[in-house]
Amino acid sequence: FMYQALLHSAKTSLNTLKKRIGSRKGTSILTASQRPFFDVDVQLIPPNVLLSPSLDEIQKCINESAKAVLACYKKIKDWGYFALPEEERFDHTFFVRITKDIELVKVALLLTGCIQGIRNTVAEYLDSFKKYDWLWKMDKDENYDKFAKTEPSLETYEAKLAYFGSIEKEIGGVSSIHIIGALSLNTKHLKTHLREDCHKWTLKYSEKLHTRAKAELDVMTEYNRVTMGKLSRKVEDLDSLGFMMQVLKEVREKESSIDIDIDPIMDMYHMLECHLPSGFMEKEEIDNKTVLRSNWKKLVAQSLARTDELSKTQIGFKDGLTKDIAEFKVDVQTFQDDFTHNGPLVKGLAPMDAVDRLSRFKEELRIRKRKFDLYHGGEILFALPHQEYPGLEKVTKDVKLASLLFDLYVDVIRSINEWKLNTWESAAANVSDMSDIIESYAGRFKKLPGKLRDYESFAALRKEIEDFQTILPLLAELSKDSIKARHWDEVMKICNTTFEVVGNPELKLQTLLEADLVSAKDEIEEI
């Protein structure tokens, strides 16, 4: 009877355990009085969604429980062996007899595989979260860059942010507890993690949109501030009147399209307020957004006020303009006469004197061109016929012509004077560079207009270039390592001069040029 009672208790215990944690076809419907036997967390352990503890760990726990139940019978002695000596009775317990029962063994084996039946169901449930794996697998910056390259409209932005919002809402709708067999799967932490990831995607796109919105807001705010400052300026002369009229014209043109500028900014901020938590804007930004439209209305009102003001004062400016134009015509004729008789193109003038005169007339021409532009703008402003100034056009062409000649002359003389101050050692090492520069000057000289050939400066410039083109090959020959002291002695004898080359690092190139090597070119080449 003792064995039967113990066997019955073992079977009852294991069957109760099996019934409590067993499942049919993966999912069991538990009665209201029953709760799942195991509480399991569903966790995101990138790159996968996993259970904690895992199914293998749960199965191991069940196996250990069954072993613990059966191990109890190792402590109950089998009374059928009391006739044996005490030391032999110790090894005889009911455990051996009970574990040989076929039905008990079947139950124990079923327990060791009871979780196997729900593995597929659990796997399918975990796979249901794969549709969200882009939240943690995809790179947010890289995806936004691709999105930005498409130059998205505000509607596209809105659709993208709404999509993230729908995903976050969908995740929130997932049941926090999902029962499969004896497992109670808790998704609370997983849902929190997924919603945080989804919120990060929303923030990434919202932050970029915020940057764009703020930049456009700052541009519009700055435009209002700067333009209001311009409208506040005093109109004291024709120049300031033209400036003010241009500002008023700009405001009128912008007024027709202002909604195209302001509405998108407001739409972006409305969108951001729907998808971002409060406090994402600083106080200054909030103030700028709030007063954007009202500041524009103030700007328009100020422009209308200035327009009315100018309509009353412009008659005086018009009369002044007419008088100034008449005086300017006389001044231009005097300026042309002065240029003809005292300008840089007067024949017989030394080149450097011509350079000085050219500089003076360039400055005077700039002053008169500025007056021309001012009066021309006034004529447009008051719808007056445009005046012609042929004398000014003639001087402009002549100054441009003279500049071609004398700018080149100044470049050549400056380069030659700089080279003269170089030591012979430095000049000898840079003969090739000097040749390139002189050749570039020669190329510019050949392109000069033919009408300049009659001027003395043209001939002087040609001589400077050709003389240096002639002497450079001589300098190249004299800079060779094969030239010794005796060669220099012969050069000095031919040129009837003296200078110390060997052992004299301070010798300047100017000394050699003053020796008039060009006139003795053939004799020096024979050395």
Coordinates of C-alpha atoms in Angstrom, one line a residue:
F1 CA 0.0 0.0 0.0
M2 CA 2.9 2.4 0.8
Y3 CA 4.3 2.0 -2.7
Q4 CA 0.9 2.6 -4.4
A5 CA 0.3 5.7 -2.3
L6 CA 3.7 7.1 -3.2
L7 CA 3.4 6.2 -6.9
H8 CA -0.1 7.9 -6.9
S9 CA 1.4 11.0 -5.4
A10 CA 4.2 11.1 -7.9
K11 CA 1.9 10.7 -10.9
T12 CA -0.5 13.2 -9.5
S13 CA 2.3 15.8 -9.0
L14 CA 3.8 15.4 -12.4
N15 CA 0.4 15.3 -14.2
T16 CA -0.7 18.4 -12.3
L17 CA 2.5 20.1 -13.4
K18 CA 2.1 18.9 -17.0
K19 CA -1.5 20.1 -17.1
R20 CA -0.6 23.5 -15.6
I21 CA 2.2 24.2 -18.1
G22 CA 1.2 22.0 -21.0
S23 CA -0.3 23.4 -24.3
R24 CA -2.2 22.0 -27.2
K25 CA -1.2 23.2 -30.6
G26 CA 0.8 26.0 -29.1
T27 CA -1.8 28.2 -27.5
S28 CA -4.0 27.2 -24.6
I29 CA -7.1 29.0 -23.3
L30 CA -6.8 29.2 -19.5
T31 CA -9.7 29.5 -17.2
A32 CA -10.3 32.7 -15.3
S33 CA -8.9 31.3 -12.1
Q34 CA -5.6 30.3 -13.8
R35 CA -2.7 32.6 -14.6
P36 CA 0.2 31.8 -17.0
F37 CA 2.9 29.8 -15.2
F38 CA 5.8 31.9 -16.6
D39 CA 6.2 35.6 -16.8
V40 CA 8.5 36.3 -19.7
D41 CA 9.8 39.7 -21.0
V42 CA 9.9 40.4 -24.7
Q43 CA 13.1 42.4 -25.2
L44 CA 14.9 44.1 -28.1
I45 CA 18.4 42.8 -28.2
P46 CA 19.6 44.2 -31.5
P47 CA 19.4 43.0 -34.1
N48 CA 16.6 40.7 -32.9
V49 CA 13.6 40.6 -30.6
L50 CA 14.1 37.9 -28.0
L51 CA 12.5 36.4 -24.9
S52 CA 14.0 36.7 -21.5
P53 CA 14.3 34.1 -20.2
S54 CA 14.5 32.1 -23.4
L55 CA 12.4 29.0 -24.2
D56 CA 15.4 26.8 -23.5
E57 CA 15.9 28.3 -20.1
I58 CA 12.2 27.8 -19.3
Q59 CA 12.4 24.2 -20.5
K60 CA 15.4 23.7 -18.3
C61 CA 13.4 25.1 -15.3
I62 CA 10.6 22.6 -16.0
N63 CA 13.0 19.7 -16.2
E64 CA 14.6 20.7 -12.9
S65 CA 11.1 20.9 -11.3
A66 CA 10.3 17.4 -12.4
K67 CA 13.6 16.1 -11.2
A68 CA 13.0 17.8 -7.8
V69 CA 9.6 16.1 -7.4
L70 CA 11.1 12.7 -8.1
A71 CA 14.1 13.4 -5.9
C72 CA 11.8 13.5 -2.9
Y73 CA 11.4 9.8 -3.1
K74 CA 15.1 9.2 -2.5
K75 CA 14.5 10.1 1.1
I76 CA 11.8 7.6 1.7
K77 CA 13.2 4.1 2.7
D78 CA 11.6 1.0 1.2
W79 CA 10.2 -1.0 4.2
G80 CA 10.4 -4.2 2.3
Y81 CA 14.2 -4.3 3.0
F82 CA 14.1 -3.9 6.8
A83 CA 15.2 -7.5 7.2
L84 CA 18.6 -6.5 5.8
P85 CA 21.4 -5.2 7.9
E86 CA 21.1 -1.4 8.5
E87 CA 24.1 -0.6 6.3
E88 CA 22.5 -2.4 3.4
R89 CA 19.0 -0.9 4.0
F90 CA 20.3 2.6 3.4
D91 CA 20.5 2.3 -0.4
H92 CA 17.0 0.9 -0.8
T93 CA 14.4 3.8 -1.3
F94 CA 11.1 4.0 -3.1
F95 CA 12.8 6.2 -5.8
V96 CA 14.1 3.2 -7.8
R97 CA 10.8 1.4 -7.8
I98 CA 8.7 4.5 -8.6
T99 CA 10.9 5.7 -11.5
K100 CA 10.5 2.3 -13.1
D101 CA 6.8 2.9 -13.6
I102 CA 6.1 3.2 -17.3
E103 CA 3.2 5.7 -17.0
L104 CA 5.3 7.9 -14.7
V105 CA 8.2 7.8 -17.2
K106 CA 5.8 8.8 -20.0
V107 CA 4.6 11.8 -18.0
A108 CA 8.2 12.8 -17.2
L109 CA 9.2 12.6 -20.9
L110 CA 6.2 14.7 -21.9
L111 CA 7.3 17.3 -19.4
T112 CA 10.8 17.5 -20.9
G113 CA 9.4 18.5 -24.2
C114 CA 6.3 20.4 -23.2
I115 CA 7.6 23.8 -24.4
Q116 CA 8.4 22.3 -27.8
G117 CA 4.8 22.6 -28.9
I118 CA 4.7 26.4 -28.6
R119 CA 8.1 27.2 -30.2
N120 CA 6.6 27.9 -33.6
T121 CA 3.8 30.0 -32.1
V122 CA 6.3 32.0 -30.1
A123 CA 8.6 32.4 -33.2
E124 CA 5.6 33.7 -35.3
Y125 CA 4.7 36.2 -32.5
L126 CA 8.3 37.5 -32.3
D127 CA 8.4 37.7 -36.2
S128 CA 5.4 40.0 -36.0
F129 CA 7.8 42.7 -34.7
K130 CA 10.1 42.4 -37.7
K131 CA 8.1 45.0 -39.6
Y132 CA 9.5 47.5 -37.1
D133 CA 13.2 46.5 -37.4
W134 CA 13.9 49.4 -39.7
L135 CA 13.6 51.6 -36.6
W136 CA 16.8 50.3 -35.1
K137 CA 18.6 48.8 -38.2
M138 CA 18.5 51.8 -40.6
D139 CA 20.8 54.8 -40.3
K140 CA 18.7 57.9 -39.6
D141 CA 21.2 60.4 -41.0
E142 CA 21.8 58.5 -44.2
N143 CA 18.1 58.0 -44.8
Y144 CA 17.4 61.7 -44.2
D145 CA 20.1 62.7 -46.6
K146 CA 18.5 60.6 -49.3
F147 CA 15.1 62.1 -48.4
A148 CA 16.6 65.7 -48.6
K149 CA 18.1 65.1 -52.1
T150 CA 14.6 64.6 -53.4
E151 CA 13.9 68.3 -52.5
P152 CA 10.7 67.3 -50.6
S153 CA 7.7 69.6 -50.4
L154 CA 6.0 70.5 -47.2
E155 CA 3.3 68.0 -48.1
T156 CA 6.0 65.3 -48.4
Y157 CA 7.4 66.3 -45.0
E158 CA 3.9 66.2 -43.5
A159 CA 3.3 62.7 -44.9
K160 CA 6.6 61.5 -43.6
L161 CA 6.0 62.8 -40.1
A162 CA 2.4 61.5 -40.1
Y163 CA 3.8 58.1 -41.0
F164 CA 6.1 58.1 -38.0
G165 CA 3.2 59.1 -35.9
S166 CA 1.0 56.3 -37.2
I167 CA 3.8 53.8 -36.5
E168 CA 4.2 55.1 -32.9
K169 CA 0.5 54.8 -32.4
E170 CA 0.4 51.3 -33.9
I171 CA 3.1 50.2 -31.5
G172 CA 1.2 51.7 -28.6
G173 CA -1.8 49.6 -29.6
V174 CA 0.1 46.3 -29.3
S175 CA -1.1 44.4 -26.2
S176 CA 1.2 44.7 -23.2
I177 CA 0.5 41.1 -22.2
H178 CA 0.3 38.3 -24.7
I179 CA -0.4 34.7 -23.5
I180 CA 0.9 31.7 -25.3
G181 CA 0.3 28.4 -23.4
A182 CA 1.8 28.8 -20.0
L183 CA 3.8 31.9 -21.0
S184 CA 2.8 35.4 -20.3
L185 CA 4.8 37.5 -22.7
N186 CA 5.3 41.1 -21.4
T187 CA 5.9 43.6 -24.2
K188 CA 5.9 46.7 -22.0
H189 CA 9.7 47.3 -22.2
L190 CA 9.8 46.4 -25.9
K191 CA 7.0 48.8 -26.7
T192 CA 8.7 51.6 -24.8
H193 CA 12.0 50.9 -26.7
L194 CA 10.2 50.9 -30.1
R195 CA 8.3 54.0 -29.4
E196 CA 11.4 55.8 -28.3
D197 CA 13.1 54.7 -31.5
C198 CA 10.2 55.9 -33.6
H199 CA 10.2 59.2 -31.7
K200 CA 13.9 59.6 -32.6
W201 CA 13.1 59.2 -36.3
T202 CA 10.4 61.9 -35.9
L203 CA 12.9 64.1 -34.1
K204 CA 15.5 63.6 -36.8
Y205 CA 13.2 64.8 -39.6
S206 CA 11.6 67.4 -37.4
E207 CA 14.9 68.9 -36.4
K208 CA 15.9 69.3 -40.0
L209 CA 12.6 70.8 -40.9
H210 CA 13.0 73.1 -37.8
T211 CA 16.4 74.2 -39.1
R212 CA 14.9 75.1 -42.5
A213 CA 11.9 76.9 -40.9
K214 CA 14.1 78.9 -38.6
A215 CA 16.5 79.9 -41.4
E216 CA 13.6 81.1 -43.5
L217 CA 12.1 82.9 -40.5
D218 CA 15.4 84.6 -39.8
V219 CA 15.8 85.7 -43.4
M220 CA 12.3 87.2 -43.4
T221 CA 12.7 88.8 -40.0
E222 CA 16.0 90.3 -41.1
Y223 CA 14.5 91.6 -44.3
N224 CA 11.7 93.4 -42.4
R225 CA 14.3 94.9 -40.0
V226 CA 16.7 96.1 -42.7
T227 CA 14.0 97.4 -45.0
M228 CA 12.3 99.3 -42.2
G229 CA 15.7 100.9 -41.5
K230 CA 16.0 101.9 -45.2
L231 CA 12.6 103.4 -45.2
S232 CA 13.5 105.5 -42.2
R233 CA 16.4 107.3 -44.0
K234 CA 16.2 111.0 -44.8
V235 CA 15.8 112.0 -48.5
E236 CA 18.2 115.0 -48.9
D237 CA 19.4 114.7 -52.5
L238 CA 18.9 113.0 -55.8
D239 CA 21.0 110.0 -54.8
S240 CA 19.0 109.4 -51.6
L241 CA 15.8 109.9 -53.5
G242 CA 16.7 107.3 -56.1
F243 CA 17.7 104.9 -53.3
M244 CA 14.3 105.5 -51.5
M245 CA 12.4 105.0 -54.7
Q246 CA 14.2 101.7 -55.4
V247 CA 13.3 100.5 -51.9
L248 CA 9.7 101.4 -52.3
K249 CA 9.6 99.6 -55.7
E250 CA 11.1 96.5 -54.0
V251 CA 8.5 96.6 -51.3
R252 CA 5.6 96.9 -53.8
E253 CA 7.0 94.0 -55.8
K254 CA 7.4 91.8 -52.7
E255 CA 3.9 92.6 -51.5
S256 CA 2.3 90.7 -54.4
S257 CA 4.2 87.5 -53.4
I258 CA 4.5 87.9 -49.6
D259 CA 2.1 85.1 -48.8
I260 CA 4.3 82.7 -50.8
D261 CA 7.1 83.7 -48.4
I262 CA 5.3 83.8 -45.1
D263 CA 2.7 80.9 -45.5
P264 CA 5.3 78.1 -45.9
I265 CA 7.1 79.3 -42.8
M266 CA 3.9 79.3 -40.7
D267 CA 2.9 75.9 -42.2
M268 CA 6.3 74.4 -41.1
Y269 CA 6.0 75.7 -37.6
H270 CA 2.4 74.4 -37.4
M271 CA 3.7 71.0 -38.5
L272 CA 6.5 71.1 -36.0
E273 CA 4.1 72.0 -33.1
C274 CA 2.0 68.9 -34.0
H275 CA 5.0 66.5 -34.0
L276 CA 7.5 68.0 -31.4
P277 CA 7.1 68.4 -27.7
S278 CA 6.6 71.9 -26.4
G279 CA 9.7 73.9 -25.7
F280 CA 11.5 73.2 -28.9
M281 CA 11.7 76.9 -29.7
E282 CA 13.6 79.6 -27.9
K283 CA 11.8 82.7 -26.7
E284 CA 13.4 84.9 -29.4
E285 CA 12.3 82.5 -32.1
I286 CA 8.8 82.4 -30.7
D287 CA 8.6 86.2 -30.7
N288 CA 9.9 86.4 -34.3
K289 CA 7.3 83.9 -35.5
T290 CA 4.5 85.7 -33.6
V291 CA 5.2 89.2 -35.0
L292 CA 6.2 88.1 -38.5
R293 CA 3.0 89.1 -40.2
S294 CA 2.4 92.2 -38.1
N295 CA 5.9 93.5 -38.8
W296 CA 5.3 93.1 -42.5
K297 CA 2.1 95.1 -42.2
K298 CA 4.0 97.8 -40.4
L299 CA 6.6 97.8 -43.2
V300 CA 3.9 98.2 -45.9
A301 CA 2.3 101.0 -43.9
Q302 CA 5.6 102.8 -43.6
S303 CA 6.3 102.4 -47.3
L304 CA 2.9 104.0 -48.1
A305 CA 3.6 106.9 -45.8
R306 CA 7.0 107.5 -47.4
T307 CA 5.4 107.3 -50.9
D308 CA 2.9 110.1 -49.9
E309 CA 5.7 112.1 -48.5
L310 CA 7.9 111.9 -51.6
S311 CA 5.0 112.7 -53.9
K312 CA 5.0 116.2 -52.3
T313 CA 8.7 116.8 -52.4
Q314 CA 9.8 115.3 -55.7
I315 CA 8.9 118.5 -57.7
G316 CA 11.8 120.3 -56.1
F317 CA 14.2 117.4 -56.8
K318 CA 13.0 117.4 -60.5
D319 CA 13.8 121.1 -60.9
G320 CA 17.2 120.5 -59.3
L321 CA 18.0 117.6 -61.6
T322 CA 17.2 119.7 -64.7
K323 CA 19.6 122.4 -63.5
D324 CA 22.3 119.9 -62.7
I325 CA 22.1 118.2 -66.1
A326 CA 22.6 121.6 -67.9
E327 CA 25.7 122.3 -65.8
F328 CA 27.0 118.8 -66.4
K329 CA 26.8 119.3 -70.1
V330 CA 29.1 122.3 -69.9
D331 CA 31.4 120.5 -67.5
V332 CA 31.8 117.5 -69.8
Q333 CA 32.7 119.8 -72.8
T334 CA 35.4 121.5 -70.6
F335 CA 36.7 118.1 -69.4
Q336 CA 37.0 116.9 -73.0
D337 CA 38.9 120.0 -74.1
D338 CA 41.2 119.6 -71.1
F339 CA 41.9 116.0 -72.0
T340 CA 42.6 116.9 -75.6
H341 CA 45.2 119.5 -74.8
N342 CA 46.6 118.2 -71.5
G343 CA 45.9 114.5 -71.5
P344 CA 48.3 111.5 -71.7
L345 CA 48.0 111.2 -75.5
V346 CA 49.5 114.6 -76.2
K347 CA 52.5 114.0 -78.6
G348 CA 56.0 114.7 -77.4
L349 CA 55.1 113.8 -73.8
A350 CA 57.6 111.8 -71.7
P351 CA 56.2 108.3 -70.8
M352 CA 56.2 108.8 -67.0
D353 CA 54.6 112.3 -67.4
A354 CA 51.9 110.6 -69.5
V355 CA 51.4 108.0 -66.7
D356 CA 50.8 110.7 -64.2
R357 CA 48.4 112.5 -66.4
L358 CA 46.5 109.3 -67.1
S359 CA 46.1 108.6 -63.4
R360 CA 44.7 112.1 -62.9
F361 CA 42.2 111.9 -65.8
K362 CA 41.1 108.4 -64.7
E363 CA 40.1 109.8 -61.3
E364 CA 38.3 112.8 -62.9
L365 CA 36.5 110.4 -65.3
R366 CA 35.3 108.3 -62.4
I367 CA 33.8 111.3 -60.8
R368 CA 31.9 112.3 -64.0
K369 CA 30.7 108.8 -64.6
R370 CA 29.2 108.7 -61.2
K371 CA 27.4 112.0 -61.9
F372 CA 26.3 110.5 -65.2
D373 CA 24.9 107.4 -63.5
L374 CA 23.2 109.6 -60.9
Y375 CA 21.6 111.9 -63.5
H376 CA 20.6 109.0 -65.7
G377 CA 18.9 107.4 -62.8
G378 CA 17.1 110.7 -62.1
E379 CA 15.9 110.8 -65.7
I380 CA 14.4 107.4 -65.3
L381 CA 12.9 108.3 -61.9
F382 CA 11.1 111.4 -63.3
A383 CA 10.5 109.9 -66.8
L384 CA 12.7 112.6 -68.5
P385 CA 14.3 112.1 -71.9
H386 CA 17.8 110.8 -71.6
Q387 CA 20.6 113.2 -72.5
E388 CA 23.6 112.3 -74.6
Y389 CA 27.2 113.2 -73.7
P390 CA 29.4 112.4 -76.7
G391 CA 32.4 114.1 -75.2
L392 CA 32.3 111.8 -72.2
E393 CA 32.1 108.8 -74.4
K394 CA 35.1 110.0 -76.4
V395 CA 37.2 110.6 -73.3
T396 CA 36.2 107.2 -71.9
K397 CA 37.4 105.5 -75.1
D398 CA 40.7 107.5 -75.2
V399 CA 41.4 106.7 -71.5
K400 CA 40.8 103.0 -72.2
L401 CA 43.2 103.2 -75.2
A402 CA 45.9 105.0 -73.2
S403 CA 45.5 102.6 -70.4
L404 CA 46.5 99.7 -72.7
L405 CA 49.8 101.4 -73.5
F406 CA 50.7 103.0 -70.2
D407 CA 49.6 100.2 -67.9
L408 CA 51.9 97.9 -69.9
Y409 CA 54.7 100.5 -69.7
V410 CA 54.4 100.7 -65.9
D411 CA 54.4 96.9 -65.6
V412 CA 57.6 96.6 -67.7
I413 CA 59.4 99.4 -65.9
R414 CA 58.4 98.1 -62.5
S415 CA 59.7 94.6 -63.3
I416 CA 63.0 95.8 -64.8
N417 CA 63.6 98.1 -61.8
E418 CA 62.9 95.3 -59.4
W419 CA 65.3 93.0 -61.3
K420 CA 68.0 95.6 -61.3
L421 CA 68.1 95.6 -57.5
N422 CA 68.6 91.8 -57.4
T423 CA 72.2 90.5 -56.8
W424 CA 73.9 88.9 -59.8
E425 CA 73.7 85.5 -58.1
S426 CA 69.9 85.8 -57.6
A427 CA 69.4 87.1 -61.1
A428 CA 71.6 84.4 -62.7
A429 CA 69.4 81.8 -61.0
N430 CA 66.2 83.4 -62.3
V431 CA 67.1 84.2 -65.9
S432 CA 64.5 81.7 -67.2
D433 CA 61.7 83.3 -65.1
M434 CA 62.7 86.8 -66.3
S435 CA 62.6 85.6 -69.9
D436 CA 59.0 84.2 -69.4
I437 CA 57.8 87.5 -68.0
I438 CA 59.4 89.6 -70.7
E439 CA 57.9 87.4 -73.4
S440 CA 54.5 87.9 -71.8
Y441 CA 55.0 91.6 -72.0
A442 CA 56.1 91.3 -75.6
G443 CA 52.9 89.4 -76.3
R444 CA 50.8 92.2 -74.8
F445 CA 52.8 94.8 -76.7
K446 CA 52.0 93.1 -80.1
K447 CA 48.3 93.2 -79.3
L448 CA 48.3 97.0 -78.8
P449 CA 46.1 99.0 -81.3
G450 CA 47.9 100.3 -84.3
K451 CA 46.8 103.9 -83.6
L452 CA 49.2 104.0 -80.6
R453 CA 52.2 103.5 -82.9
D454 CA 52.6 107.3 -83.5
Y455 CA 53.2 108.1 -79.8
E456 CA 56.8 108.4 -78.4
S457 CA 55.8 106.3 -75.4
F458 CA 55.0 103.4 -77.8
A459 CA 58.6 103.5 -79.2
A460 CA 60.1 103.9 -75.7
L461 CA 58.1 100.8 -74.5
R462 CA 59.2 98.8 -77.5
K463 CA 62.9 99.7 -76.9
E464 CA 62.7 98.7 -73.2
I465 CA 61.2 95.3 -74.1
E466 CA 63.6 94.6 -77.0
D467 CA 66.7 95.6 -75.1
F468 CA 65.9 93.3 -72.3
Q469 CA 65.0 90.5 -74.8
T470 CA 68.5 91.0 -76.2
I471 CA 70.4 91.1 -73.0
L472 CA 68.7 88.1 -71.3
P473 CA 70.5 85.5 -73.6
L474 CA 73.8 87.2 -72.7
L475 CA 73.0 87.0 -69.0
A476 CA 72.1 83.3 -69.5
E477 CA 75.4 82.6 -71.1
L478 CA 77.3 84.6 -68.4
S479 CA 75.5 82.7 -65.6
K480 CA 77.0 79.3 -66.7
D481 CA 79.5 77.5 -64.5
S482 CA 82.0 77.5 -67.4
I483 CA 82.4 81.4 -67.1
K484 CA 85.6 82.1 -65.2
A485 CA 87.4 85.3 -64.0
R486 CA 89.3 85.7 -67.3
H487 CA 86.0 85.7 -69.2
W488 CA 84.7 88.6 -67.0
D489 CA 88.0 90.4 -67.5
E490 CA 87.5 90.3 -71.3
V491 CA 83.9 91.5 -70.9
M492 CA 85.0 94.5 -68.8
K493 CA 87.7 95.2 -71.4
I494 CA 85.2 95.1 -74.3
C495 CA 82.7 97.3 -72.4
N496 CA 85.4 99.7 -71.2
T497 CA 84.3 99.4 -67.5
T498 CA 85.3 97.7 -64.3
F499 CA 83.3 95.6 -61.8
E500 CA 84.1 92.7 -59.5
V501 CA 82.1 89.6 -60.1
V502 CA 84.1 86.7 -58.7
G503 CA 83.9 86.6 -54.9
N504 CA 81.5 89.6 -54.8
P505 CA 78.0 88.4 -53.6
E506 CA 76.8 92.0 -53.4
L507 CA 77.2 92.7 -57.1
K508 CA 73.8 94.0 -58.4
L509 CA 72.3 93.2 -61.8
Q510 CA 72.1 96.9 -62.3
T511 CA 75.9 97.1 -62.6
L512 CA 75.9 94.7 -65.5
L513 CA 73.0 96.5 -67.2
E514 CA 74.8 99.8 -66.9
A515 CA 77.8 98.3 -68.6
D516 CA 75.9 98.5 -71.9
L517 CA 76.3 94.8 -72.7
V518 CA 73.8 95.1 -75.5
S519 CA 76.0 97.3 -77.7
A520 CA 78.8 94.8 -77.5
K521 CA 76.6 91.7 -77.9
D522 CA 78.5 90.1 -80.8
E523 CA 81.9 90.5 -79.1
I524 CA 80.7 89.1 -75.8
E525 CA 79.1 86.1 -77.5
E526 CA 82.5 85.2 -79.1
I527 CA 84.1 85.1 -75.7

